[in-house]
PDB file of C-alpha atoms and ligand atoms in Angstrom:
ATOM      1  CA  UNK F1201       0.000   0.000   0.000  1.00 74.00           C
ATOM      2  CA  UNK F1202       0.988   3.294  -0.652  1.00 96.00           C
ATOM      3  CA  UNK F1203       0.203   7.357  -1.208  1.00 98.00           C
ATOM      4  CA  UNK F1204       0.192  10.147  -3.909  1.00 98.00           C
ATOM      5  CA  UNK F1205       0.135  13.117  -2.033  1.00 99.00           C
ATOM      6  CA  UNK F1206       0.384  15.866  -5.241  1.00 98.00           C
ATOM      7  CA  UNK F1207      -3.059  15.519  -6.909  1.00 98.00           C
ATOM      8  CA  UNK F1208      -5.014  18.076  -8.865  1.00 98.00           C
ATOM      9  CA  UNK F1209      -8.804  17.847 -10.501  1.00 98.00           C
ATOM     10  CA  UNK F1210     -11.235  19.351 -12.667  1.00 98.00           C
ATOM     11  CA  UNK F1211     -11.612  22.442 -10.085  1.00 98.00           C
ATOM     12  CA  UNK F1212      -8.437  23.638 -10.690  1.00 98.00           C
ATOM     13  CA  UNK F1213      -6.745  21.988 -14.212  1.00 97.00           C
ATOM     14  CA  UNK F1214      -6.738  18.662 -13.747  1.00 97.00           C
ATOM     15  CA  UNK F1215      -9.330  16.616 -16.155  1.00 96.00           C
ATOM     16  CA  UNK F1216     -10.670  14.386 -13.980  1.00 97.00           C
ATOM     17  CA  UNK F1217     -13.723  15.085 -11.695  1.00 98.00           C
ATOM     18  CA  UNK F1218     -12.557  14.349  -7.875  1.00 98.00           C
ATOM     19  CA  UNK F1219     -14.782  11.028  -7.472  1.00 98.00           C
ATOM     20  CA  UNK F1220     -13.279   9.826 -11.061  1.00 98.00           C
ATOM     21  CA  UNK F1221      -9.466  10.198  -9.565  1.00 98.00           C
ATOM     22  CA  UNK F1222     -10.749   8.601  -6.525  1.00 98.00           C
ATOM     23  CA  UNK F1223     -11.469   5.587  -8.486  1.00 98.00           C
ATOM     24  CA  UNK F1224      -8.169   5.365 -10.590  1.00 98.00           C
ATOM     25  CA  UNK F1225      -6.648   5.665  -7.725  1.00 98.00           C
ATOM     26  CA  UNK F1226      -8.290   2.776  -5.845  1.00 98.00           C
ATOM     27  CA  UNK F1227      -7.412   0.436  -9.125  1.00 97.00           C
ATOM     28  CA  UNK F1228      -4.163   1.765  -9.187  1.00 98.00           C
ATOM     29  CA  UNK F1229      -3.792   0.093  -5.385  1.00 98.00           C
ATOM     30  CA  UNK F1230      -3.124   3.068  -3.424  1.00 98.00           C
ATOM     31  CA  UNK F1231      -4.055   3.880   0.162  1.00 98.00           C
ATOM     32  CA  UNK F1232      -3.841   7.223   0.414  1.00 98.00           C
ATOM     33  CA  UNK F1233      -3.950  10.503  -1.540  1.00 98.00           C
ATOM     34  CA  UNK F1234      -4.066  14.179  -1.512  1.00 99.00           C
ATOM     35  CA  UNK F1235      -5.915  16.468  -3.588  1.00 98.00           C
ATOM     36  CA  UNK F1236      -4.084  19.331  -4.297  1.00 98.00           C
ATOM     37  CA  UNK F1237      -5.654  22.130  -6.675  1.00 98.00           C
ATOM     38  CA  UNK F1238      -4.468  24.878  -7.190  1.00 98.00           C
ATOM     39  CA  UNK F1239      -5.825  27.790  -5.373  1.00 98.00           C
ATOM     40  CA  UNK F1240      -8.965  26.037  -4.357  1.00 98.00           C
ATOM     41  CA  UNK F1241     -10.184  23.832  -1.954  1.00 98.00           C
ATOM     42  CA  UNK F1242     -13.749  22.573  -3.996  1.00 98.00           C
ATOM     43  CA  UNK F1243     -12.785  19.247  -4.784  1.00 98.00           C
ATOM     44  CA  UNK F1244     -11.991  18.040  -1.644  1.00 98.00           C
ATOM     45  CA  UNK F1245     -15.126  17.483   0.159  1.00 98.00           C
ATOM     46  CA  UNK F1246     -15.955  15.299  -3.004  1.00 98.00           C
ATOM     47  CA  UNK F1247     -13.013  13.259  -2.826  1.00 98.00           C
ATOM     48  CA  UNK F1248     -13.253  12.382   0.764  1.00 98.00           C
ATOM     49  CA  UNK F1249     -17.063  11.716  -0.034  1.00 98.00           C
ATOM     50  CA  UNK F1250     -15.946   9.252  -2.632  1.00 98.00           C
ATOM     51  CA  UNK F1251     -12.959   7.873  -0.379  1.00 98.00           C
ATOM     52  CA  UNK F1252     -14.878   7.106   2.023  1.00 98.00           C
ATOM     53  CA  UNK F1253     -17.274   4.975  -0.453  1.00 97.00           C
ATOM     54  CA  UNK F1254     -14.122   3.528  -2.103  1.00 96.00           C
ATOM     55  CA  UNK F1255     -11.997   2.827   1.179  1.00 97.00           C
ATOM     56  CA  UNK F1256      -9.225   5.514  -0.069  1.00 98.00           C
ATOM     57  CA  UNK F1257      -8.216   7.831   2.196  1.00 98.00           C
ATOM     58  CA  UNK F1258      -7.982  11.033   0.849  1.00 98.00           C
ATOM     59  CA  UNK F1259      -6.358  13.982   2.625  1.00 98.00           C
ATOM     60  CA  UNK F1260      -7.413  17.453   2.148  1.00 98.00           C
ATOM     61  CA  UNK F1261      -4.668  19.634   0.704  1.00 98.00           C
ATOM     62  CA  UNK F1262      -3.975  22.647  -1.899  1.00 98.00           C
ATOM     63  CA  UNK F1263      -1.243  24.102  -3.789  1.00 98.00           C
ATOM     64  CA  UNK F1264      -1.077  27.889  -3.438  1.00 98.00           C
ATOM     65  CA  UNK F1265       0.968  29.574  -6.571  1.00 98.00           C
ATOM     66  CA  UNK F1266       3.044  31.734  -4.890  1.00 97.00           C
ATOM     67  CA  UNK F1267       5.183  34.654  -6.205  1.00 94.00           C
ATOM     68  CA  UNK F1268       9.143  35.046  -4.237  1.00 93.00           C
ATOM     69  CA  UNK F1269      12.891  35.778  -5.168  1.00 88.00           C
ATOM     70  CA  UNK F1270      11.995  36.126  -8.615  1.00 87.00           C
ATOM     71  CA  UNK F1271      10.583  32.906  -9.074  1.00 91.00           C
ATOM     72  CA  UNK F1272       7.304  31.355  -8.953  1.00 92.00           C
ATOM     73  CA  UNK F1273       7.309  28.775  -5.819  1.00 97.00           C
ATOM     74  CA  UNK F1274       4.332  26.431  -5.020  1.00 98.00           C
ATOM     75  CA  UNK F1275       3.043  25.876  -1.729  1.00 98.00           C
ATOM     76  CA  UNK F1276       1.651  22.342  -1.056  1.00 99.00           C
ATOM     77  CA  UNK F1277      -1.082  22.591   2.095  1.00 99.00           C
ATOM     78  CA  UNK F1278      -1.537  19.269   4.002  1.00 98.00           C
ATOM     79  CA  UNK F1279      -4.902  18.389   6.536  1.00 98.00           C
ATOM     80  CA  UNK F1280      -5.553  21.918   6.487  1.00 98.00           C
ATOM     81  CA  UNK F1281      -9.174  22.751   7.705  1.00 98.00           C
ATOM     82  CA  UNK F1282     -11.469  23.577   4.223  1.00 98.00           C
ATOM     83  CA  UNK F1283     -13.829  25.761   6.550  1.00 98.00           C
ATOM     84  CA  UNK F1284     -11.531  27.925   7.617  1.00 98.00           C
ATOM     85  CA  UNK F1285     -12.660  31.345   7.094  1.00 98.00           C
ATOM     86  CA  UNK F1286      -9.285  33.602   6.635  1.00 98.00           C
ATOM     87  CA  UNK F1287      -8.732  30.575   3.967  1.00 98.00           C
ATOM     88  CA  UNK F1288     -11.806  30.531   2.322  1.00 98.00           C
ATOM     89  CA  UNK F1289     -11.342  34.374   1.951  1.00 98.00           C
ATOM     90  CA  UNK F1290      -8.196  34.370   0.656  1.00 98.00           C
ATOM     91  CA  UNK F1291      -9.038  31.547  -1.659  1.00 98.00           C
ATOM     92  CA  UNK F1292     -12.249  33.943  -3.224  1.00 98.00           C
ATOM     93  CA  UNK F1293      -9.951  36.701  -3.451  1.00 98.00           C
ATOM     94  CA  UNK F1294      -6.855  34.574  -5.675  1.00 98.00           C
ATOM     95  CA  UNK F1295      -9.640  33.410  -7.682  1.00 98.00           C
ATOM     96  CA  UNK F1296     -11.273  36.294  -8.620  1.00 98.00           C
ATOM     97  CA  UNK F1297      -7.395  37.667  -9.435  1.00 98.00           C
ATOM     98  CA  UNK F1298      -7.387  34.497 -11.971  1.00 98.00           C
ATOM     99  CA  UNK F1299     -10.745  34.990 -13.502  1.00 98.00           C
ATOM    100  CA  UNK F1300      -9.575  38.577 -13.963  1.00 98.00           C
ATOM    101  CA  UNK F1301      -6.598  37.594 -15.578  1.00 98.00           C
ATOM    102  CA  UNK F1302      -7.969  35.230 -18.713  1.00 98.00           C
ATOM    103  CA  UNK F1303      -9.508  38.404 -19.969  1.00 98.00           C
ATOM    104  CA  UNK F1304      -6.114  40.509 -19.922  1.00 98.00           C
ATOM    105  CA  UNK F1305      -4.717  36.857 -21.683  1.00 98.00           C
ATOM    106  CA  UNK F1306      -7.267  36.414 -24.212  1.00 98.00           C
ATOM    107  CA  UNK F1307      -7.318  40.465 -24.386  1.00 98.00           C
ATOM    108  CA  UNK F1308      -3.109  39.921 -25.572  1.00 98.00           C
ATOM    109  CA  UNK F1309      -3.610  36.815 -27.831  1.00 98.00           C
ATOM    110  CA  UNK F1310      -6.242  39.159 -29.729  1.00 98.00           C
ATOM    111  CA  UNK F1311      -3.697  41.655 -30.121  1.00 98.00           C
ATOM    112  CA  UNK F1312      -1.776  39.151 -31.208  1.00 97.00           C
ATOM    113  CA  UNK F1313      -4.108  38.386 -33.983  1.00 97.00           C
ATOM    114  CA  UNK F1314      -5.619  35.151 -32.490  1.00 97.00           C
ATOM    115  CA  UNK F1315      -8.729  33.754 -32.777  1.00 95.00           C
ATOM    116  CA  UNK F1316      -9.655  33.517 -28.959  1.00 96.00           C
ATOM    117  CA  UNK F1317     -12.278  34.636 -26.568  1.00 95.00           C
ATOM    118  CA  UNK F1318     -12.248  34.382 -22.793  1.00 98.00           C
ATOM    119  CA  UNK F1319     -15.825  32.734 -22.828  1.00 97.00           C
ATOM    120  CA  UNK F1320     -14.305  30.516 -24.318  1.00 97.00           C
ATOM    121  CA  UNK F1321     -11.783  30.037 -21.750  1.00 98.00           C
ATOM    122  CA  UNK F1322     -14.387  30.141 -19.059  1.00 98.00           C
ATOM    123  CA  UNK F1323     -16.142  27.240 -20.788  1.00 98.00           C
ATOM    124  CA  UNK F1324     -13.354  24.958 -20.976  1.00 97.00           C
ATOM    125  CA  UNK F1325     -11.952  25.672 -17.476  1.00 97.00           C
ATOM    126  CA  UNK F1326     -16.033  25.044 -15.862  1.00 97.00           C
ATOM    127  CA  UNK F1327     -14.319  26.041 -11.918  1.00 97.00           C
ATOM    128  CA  UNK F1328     -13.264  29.047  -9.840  1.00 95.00           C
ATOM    129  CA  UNK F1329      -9.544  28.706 -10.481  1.00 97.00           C
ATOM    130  CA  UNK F1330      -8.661  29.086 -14.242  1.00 98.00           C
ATOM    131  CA  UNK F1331      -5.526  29.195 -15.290  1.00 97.00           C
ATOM    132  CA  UNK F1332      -3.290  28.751 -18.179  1.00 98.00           C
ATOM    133  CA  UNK F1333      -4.222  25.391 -19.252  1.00 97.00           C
ATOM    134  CA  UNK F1334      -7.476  25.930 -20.148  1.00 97.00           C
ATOM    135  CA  UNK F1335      -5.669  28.814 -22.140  1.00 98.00           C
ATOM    136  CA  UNK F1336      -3.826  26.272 -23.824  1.00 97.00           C
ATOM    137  CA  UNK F1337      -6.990  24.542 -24.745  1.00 95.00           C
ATOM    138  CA  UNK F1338      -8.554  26.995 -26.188  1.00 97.00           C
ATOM    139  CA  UNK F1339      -5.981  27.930 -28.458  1.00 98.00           C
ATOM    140  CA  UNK F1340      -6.099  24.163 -29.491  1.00 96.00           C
ATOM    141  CA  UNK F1341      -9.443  24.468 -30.105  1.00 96.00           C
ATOM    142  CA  UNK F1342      -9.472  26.906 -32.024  1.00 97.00           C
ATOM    143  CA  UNK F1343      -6.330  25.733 -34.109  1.00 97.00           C
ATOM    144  CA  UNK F1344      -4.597  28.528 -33.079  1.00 98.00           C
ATOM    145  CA  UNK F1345      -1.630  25.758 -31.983  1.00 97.00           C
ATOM    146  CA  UNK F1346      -1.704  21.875 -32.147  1.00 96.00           C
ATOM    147  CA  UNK F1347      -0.442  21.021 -28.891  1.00 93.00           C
ATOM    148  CA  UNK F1348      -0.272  22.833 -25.228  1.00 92.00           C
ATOM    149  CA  UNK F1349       3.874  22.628 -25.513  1.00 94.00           C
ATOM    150  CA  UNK F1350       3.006  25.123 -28.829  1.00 97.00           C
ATOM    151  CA  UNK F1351       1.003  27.199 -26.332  1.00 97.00           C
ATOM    152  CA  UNK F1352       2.973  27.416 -23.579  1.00 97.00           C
ATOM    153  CA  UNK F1353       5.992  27.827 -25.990  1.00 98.00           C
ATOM    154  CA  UNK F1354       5.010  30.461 -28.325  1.00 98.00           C
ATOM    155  CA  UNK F1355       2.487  32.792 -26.009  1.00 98.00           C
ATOM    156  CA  UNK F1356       2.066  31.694 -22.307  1.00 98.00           C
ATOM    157  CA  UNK F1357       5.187  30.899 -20.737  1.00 94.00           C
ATOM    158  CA  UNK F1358       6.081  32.995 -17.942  1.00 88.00           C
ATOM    159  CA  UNK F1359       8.664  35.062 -20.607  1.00 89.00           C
ATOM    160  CA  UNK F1360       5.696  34.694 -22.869  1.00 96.00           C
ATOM    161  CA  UNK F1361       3.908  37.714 -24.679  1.00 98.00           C
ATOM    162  CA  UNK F1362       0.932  36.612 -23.936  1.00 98.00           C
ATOM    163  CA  UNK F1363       1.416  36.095 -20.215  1.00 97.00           C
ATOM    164  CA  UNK F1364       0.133  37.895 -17.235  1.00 97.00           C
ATOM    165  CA  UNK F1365       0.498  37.482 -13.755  1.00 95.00           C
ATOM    166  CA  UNK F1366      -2.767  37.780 -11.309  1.00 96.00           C
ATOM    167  CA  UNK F1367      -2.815  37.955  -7.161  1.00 96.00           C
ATOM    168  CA  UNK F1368      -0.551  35.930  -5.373  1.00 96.00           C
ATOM    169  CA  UNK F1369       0.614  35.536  -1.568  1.00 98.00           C
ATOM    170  CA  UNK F1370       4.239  35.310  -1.124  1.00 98.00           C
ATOM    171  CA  UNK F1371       5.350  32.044   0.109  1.00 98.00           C
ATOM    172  CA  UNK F1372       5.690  33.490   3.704  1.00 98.00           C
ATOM    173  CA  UNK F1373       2.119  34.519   3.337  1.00 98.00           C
ATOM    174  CA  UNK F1374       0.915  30.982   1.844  1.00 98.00           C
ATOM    175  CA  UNK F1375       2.623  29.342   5.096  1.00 98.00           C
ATOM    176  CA  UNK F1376       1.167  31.840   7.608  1.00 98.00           C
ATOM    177  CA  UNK F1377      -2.230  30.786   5.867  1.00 98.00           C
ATOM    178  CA  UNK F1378      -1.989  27.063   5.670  1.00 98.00           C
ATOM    179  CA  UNK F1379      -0.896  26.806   8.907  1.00 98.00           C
ATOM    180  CA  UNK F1380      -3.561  28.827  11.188  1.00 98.00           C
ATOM    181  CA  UNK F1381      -6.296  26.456   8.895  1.00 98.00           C
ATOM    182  CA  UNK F1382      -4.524  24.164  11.297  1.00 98.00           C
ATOM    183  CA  UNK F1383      -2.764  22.653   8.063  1.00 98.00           C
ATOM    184  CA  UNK F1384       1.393  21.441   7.477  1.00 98.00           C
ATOM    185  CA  UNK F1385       3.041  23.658   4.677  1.00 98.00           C
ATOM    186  CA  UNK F1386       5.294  21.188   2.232  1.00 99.00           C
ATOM    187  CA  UNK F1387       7.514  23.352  -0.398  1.00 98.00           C
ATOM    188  CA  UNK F1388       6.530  21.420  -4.166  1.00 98.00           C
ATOM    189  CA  UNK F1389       8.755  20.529  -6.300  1.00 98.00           C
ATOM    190  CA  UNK F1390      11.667  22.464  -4.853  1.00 98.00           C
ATOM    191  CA  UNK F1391      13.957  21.859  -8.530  1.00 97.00           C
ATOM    192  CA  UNK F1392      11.011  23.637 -10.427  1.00 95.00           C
ATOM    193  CA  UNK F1393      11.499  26.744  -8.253  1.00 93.00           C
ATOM    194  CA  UNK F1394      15.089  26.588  -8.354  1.00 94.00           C
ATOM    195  CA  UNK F1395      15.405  28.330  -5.134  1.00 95.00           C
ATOM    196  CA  UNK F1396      17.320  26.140  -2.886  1.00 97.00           C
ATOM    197  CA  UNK F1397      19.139  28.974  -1.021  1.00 96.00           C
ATOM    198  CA  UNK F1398      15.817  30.374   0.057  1.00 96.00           C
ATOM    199  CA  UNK F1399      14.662  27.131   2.090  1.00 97.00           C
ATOM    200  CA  UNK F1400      16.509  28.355   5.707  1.00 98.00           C
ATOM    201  CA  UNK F1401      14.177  31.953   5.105  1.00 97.00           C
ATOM    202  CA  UNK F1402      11.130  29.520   4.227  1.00 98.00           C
ATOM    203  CA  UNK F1403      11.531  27.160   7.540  1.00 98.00           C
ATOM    204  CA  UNK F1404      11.788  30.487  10.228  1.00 98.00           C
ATOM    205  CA  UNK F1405       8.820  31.281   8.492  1.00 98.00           C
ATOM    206  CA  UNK F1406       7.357  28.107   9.566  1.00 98.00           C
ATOM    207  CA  UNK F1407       7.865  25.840   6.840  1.00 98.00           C
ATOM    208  CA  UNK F1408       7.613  21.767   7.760  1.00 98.00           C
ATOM    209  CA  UNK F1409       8.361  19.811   4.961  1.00 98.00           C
ATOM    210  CA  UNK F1410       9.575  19.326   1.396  1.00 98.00           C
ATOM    211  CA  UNK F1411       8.368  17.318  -1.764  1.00 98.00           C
ATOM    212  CA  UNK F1412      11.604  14.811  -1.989  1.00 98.00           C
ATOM    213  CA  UNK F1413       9.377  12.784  -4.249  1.00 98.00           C
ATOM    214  CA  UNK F1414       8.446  14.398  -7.964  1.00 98.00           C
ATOM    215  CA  UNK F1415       8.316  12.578 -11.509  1.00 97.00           C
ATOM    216  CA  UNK F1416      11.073  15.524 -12.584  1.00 97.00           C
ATOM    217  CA  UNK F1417      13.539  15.231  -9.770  1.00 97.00           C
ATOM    218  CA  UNK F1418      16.605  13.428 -11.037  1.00 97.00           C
ATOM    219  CA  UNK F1419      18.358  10.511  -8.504  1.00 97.00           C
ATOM    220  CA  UNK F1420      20.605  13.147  -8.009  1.00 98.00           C
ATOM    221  CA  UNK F1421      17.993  16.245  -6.709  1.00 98.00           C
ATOM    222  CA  UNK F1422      16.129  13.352  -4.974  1.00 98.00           C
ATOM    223  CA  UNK F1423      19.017  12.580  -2.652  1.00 98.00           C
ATOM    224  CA  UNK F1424      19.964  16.039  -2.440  1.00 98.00           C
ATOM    225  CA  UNK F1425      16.220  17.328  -0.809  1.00 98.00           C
ATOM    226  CA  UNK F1426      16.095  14.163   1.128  1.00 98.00           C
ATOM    227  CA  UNK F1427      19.470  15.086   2.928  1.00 98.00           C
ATOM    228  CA  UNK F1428      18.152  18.905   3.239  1.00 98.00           C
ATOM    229  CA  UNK F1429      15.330  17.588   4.971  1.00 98.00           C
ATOM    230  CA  UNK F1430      17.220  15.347   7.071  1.00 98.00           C
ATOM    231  CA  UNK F1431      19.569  18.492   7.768  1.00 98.00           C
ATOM    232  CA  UNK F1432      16.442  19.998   8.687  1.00 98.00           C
ATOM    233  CA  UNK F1433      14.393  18.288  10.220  1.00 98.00           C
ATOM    234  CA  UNK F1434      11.664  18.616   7.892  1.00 98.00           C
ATOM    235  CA  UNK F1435       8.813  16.168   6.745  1.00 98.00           C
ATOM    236  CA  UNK F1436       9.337  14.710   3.665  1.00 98.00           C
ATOM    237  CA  UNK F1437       6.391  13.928   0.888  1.00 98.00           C
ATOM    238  CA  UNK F1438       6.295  13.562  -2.574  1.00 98.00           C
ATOM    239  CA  UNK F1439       3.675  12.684  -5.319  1.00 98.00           C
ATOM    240  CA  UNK F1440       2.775  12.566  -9.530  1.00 98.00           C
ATOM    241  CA  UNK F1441       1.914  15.999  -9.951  1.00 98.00           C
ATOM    242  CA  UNK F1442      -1.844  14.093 -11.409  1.00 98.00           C
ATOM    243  CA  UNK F1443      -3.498  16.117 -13.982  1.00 97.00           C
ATOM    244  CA  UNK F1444      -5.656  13.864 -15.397  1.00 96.00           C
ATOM    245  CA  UNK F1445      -6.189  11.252 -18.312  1.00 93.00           C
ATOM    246  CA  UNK F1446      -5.721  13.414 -21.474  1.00 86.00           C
ATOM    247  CA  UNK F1447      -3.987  15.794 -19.789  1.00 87.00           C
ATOM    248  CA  UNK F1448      -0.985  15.688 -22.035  1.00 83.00           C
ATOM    249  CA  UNK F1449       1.200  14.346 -19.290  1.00 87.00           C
ATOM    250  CA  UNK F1450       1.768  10.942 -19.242  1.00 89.00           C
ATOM    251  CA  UNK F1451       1.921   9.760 -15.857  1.00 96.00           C
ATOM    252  CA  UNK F1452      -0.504   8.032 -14.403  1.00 96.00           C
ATOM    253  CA  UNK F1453      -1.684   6.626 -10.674  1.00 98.00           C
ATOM    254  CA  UNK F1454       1.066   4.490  -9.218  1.00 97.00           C
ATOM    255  CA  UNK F1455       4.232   5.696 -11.056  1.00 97.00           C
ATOM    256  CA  UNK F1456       5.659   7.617  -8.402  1.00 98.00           C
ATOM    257  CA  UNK F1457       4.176   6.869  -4.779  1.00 98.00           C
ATOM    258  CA  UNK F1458       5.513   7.318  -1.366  1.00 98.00           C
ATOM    259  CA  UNK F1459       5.461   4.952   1.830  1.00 98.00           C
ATOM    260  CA  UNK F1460       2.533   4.770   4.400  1.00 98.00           C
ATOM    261  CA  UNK F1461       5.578   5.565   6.618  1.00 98.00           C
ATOM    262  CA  UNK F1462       6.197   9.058   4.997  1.00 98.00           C
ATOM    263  CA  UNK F1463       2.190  10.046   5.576  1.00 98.00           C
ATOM    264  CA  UNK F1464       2.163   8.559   9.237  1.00 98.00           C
ATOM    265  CA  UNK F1465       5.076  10.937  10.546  1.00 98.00           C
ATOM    266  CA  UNK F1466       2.694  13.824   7.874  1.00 98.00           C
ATOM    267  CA  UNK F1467      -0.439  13.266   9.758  1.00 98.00           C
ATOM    268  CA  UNK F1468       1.536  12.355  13.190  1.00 98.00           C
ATOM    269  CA  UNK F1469       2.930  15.933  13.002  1.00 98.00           C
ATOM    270  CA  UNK F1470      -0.387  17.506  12.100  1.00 98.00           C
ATOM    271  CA  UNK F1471      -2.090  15.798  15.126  1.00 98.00           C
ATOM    272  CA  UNK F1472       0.666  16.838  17.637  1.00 97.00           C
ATOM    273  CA  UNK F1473       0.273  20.459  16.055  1.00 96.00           C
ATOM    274  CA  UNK F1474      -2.951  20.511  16.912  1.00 93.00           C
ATOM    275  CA  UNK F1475      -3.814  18.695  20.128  1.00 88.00           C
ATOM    276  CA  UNK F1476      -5.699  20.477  22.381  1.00 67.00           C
TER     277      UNK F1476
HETATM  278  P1  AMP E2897      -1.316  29.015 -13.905  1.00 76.16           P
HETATM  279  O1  AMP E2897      -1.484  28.534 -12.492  1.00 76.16           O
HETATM  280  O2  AMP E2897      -2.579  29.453 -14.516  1.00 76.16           O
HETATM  281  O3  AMP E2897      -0.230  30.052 -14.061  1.00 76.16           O
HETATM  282  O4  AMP E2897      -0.866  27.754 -14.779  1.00 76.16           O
HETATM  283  C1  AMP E2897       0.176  26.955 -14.318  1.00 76.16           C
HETATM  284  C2  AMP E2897      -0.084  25.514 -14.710  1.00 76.16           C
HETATM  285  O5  AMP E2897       0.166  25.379 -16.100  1.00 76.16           O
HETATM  286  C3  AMP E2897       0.860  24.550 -14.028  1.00 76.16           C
HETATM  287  O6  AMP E2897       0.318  24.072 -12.849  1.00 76.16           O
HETATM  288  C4  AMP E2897       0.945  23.446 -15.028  1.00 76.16           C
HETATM  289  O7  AMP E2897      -0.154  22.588 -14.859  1.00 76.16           O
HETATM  290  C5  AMP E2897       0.787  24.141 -16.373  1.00 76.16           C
HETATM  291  N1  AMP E2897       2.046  24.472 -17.069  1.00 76.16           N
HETATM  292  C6  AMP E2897       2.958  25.410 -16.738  1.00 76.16           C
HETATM  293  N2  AMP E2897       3.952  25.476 -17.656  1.00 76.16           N
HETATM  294  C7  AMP E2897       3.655  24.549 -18.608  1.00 76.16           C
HETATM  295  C8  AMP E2897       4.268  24.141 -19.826  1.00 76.16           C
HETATM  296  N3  AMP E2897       5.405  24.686 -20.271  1.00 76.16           N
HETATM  297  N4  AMP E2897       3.653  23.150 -20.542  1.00 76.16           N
HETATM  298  C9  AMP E2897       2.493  22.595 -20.110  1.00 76.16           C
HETATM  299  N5  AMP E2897       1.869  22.942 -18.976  1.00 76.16           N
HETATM  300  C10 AMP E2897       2.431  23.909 -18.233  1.00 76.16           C
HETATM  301 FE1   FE E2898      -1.311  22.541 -12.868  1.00 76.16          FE
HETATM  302 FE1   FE E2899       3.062  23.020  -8.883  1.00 76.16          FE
HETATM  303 ZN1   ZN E2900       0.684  20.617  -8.850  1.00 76.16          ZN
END
């Protein structure tokens, strides 16, 4: 038996509704996962709905897009408490930022001379927290490109000229948040970020843990985060990154998992946190 703990569905850009990834993930043989969406909490009451039906335990979590150092760094939120209001706030308020933003995207592809609409956008992406992917599928819709590398390439990439930033927290603010919704703060995919020498700032500003595991990380970058958190003292997680079937990535429920060990010392930490 064993976990995913990086997750995303169809209410952030993932394709897969959350009782759909509870199933592959039940044939797949795992225990445990996490859904993760970005900048929203919506498909979590769904999964753990359909966990409990399935006997998959499903842990609530988010990944807050977070803006630092020059660099965009991800926040992974574990067990943190979906009612919370200062969250759910917060959350309305980043969302609104990224609704906000397709129009000043599809506003720059039309200057560009493409054939796009944010409707359009808004139809594809059906949630709260739109973001560039559904871009990307629009512009493959419309034939504007034939894949989302073409997309991301030629218009949306962060050096894109089509791209456009919307409301973030900074990472310190992402941590302050996850943690008073009683939740543990896990830096994703630290090699994305590229911002290694930033990690000592990030843990006095409470940080607990680090994503060791990822389908990017070389042998090389695992070992080195695994020592850093040893070093540290921090909890260590890891998971796919799960967008979906027909996502246009390729992995898939049971390529990358972590131990039951690994999300015992997770929740362990997030029950001694919050005793009392
Ligand atoms: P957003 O949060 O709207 O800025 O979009 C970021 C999301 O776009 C990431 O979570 C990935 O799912 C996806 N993404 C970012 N860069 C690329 C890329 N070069 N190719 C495909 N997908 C990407
Ligand atoms: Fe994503
Ligand atoms: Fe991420
Ligand atoms: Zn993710």
């Amino acid at each position: 038996m064993s976990a995913d703990l990086h997750v995303h569905s169809a209410h952030s850009d993932g394709t897969n509704t959350p009782e759909e990834i509870v199933k592959l993930a039940k044939n797949a043989g795992l225990k445990t996962i996490a859904i993760t969406d970005h900048d929203t909490i919506n498909g979590v009451s769904c999964a753990q709905e359909a966990g409990k039906f399935n006997g998959l335990e499903v842990i609530p979590g988010i990944e807050f897009t977070t803006e630092a150092y020059g660099a965009e760094i991800h926040m992974l939120g574990y067990f943190i408490d979906i009612k919370n209001i200062t969250l759910l706030q917060t959350l309305d308020k980043i969302q609104k930022g990224r609704v906000d933003r397709i129009y000043k995207i599809a506003e720059k592809l039309r200057a560009l001379g493409l054939n796009i609409d944010a409707d359009k956008i808004f139809e594809i992406a059906k949630n709260e927290s739109p973001g560039r992917p559904h871009v990307a599928k629009a512009l493959i819709a419309a034939k504007e490109v034939s894949t989302f590398k073409e997309a991301f390439d030629k218009y949306i990439d962060f050096n894109g000229p089509a791209y456009v930033s919307h409301y973030k927290l900074a990472p310190n603010e992402a941590i302050k948040l996850i943690t008073d919704a009683k939740g543990i703060p896990v830096l994703a995919h630290p090699a994305a970020s590229d911002r290694d020498e930033v990690i000592p700032d990030l843990i006095k500003e409470g940080l607990l843990g680090l994503e060791v595991f990822y389908p990017s990380h070389r042998w090389q970058q695992t070992k080195k985060y695994k020592d850093l958190a040893k070093v540290y003292g921090l909890l260590i997680t890891g998971g796919t990154d799960f967008h979906g079937e027909n996502s246009g990535r390729e992995i898939k429920f049971g390529d990358l998992t972590i131990t039951d060990n690994l999300v015992e010392k997770l929740k362990n930490e997030y029950i001694r946190r919050n005793r009392s």
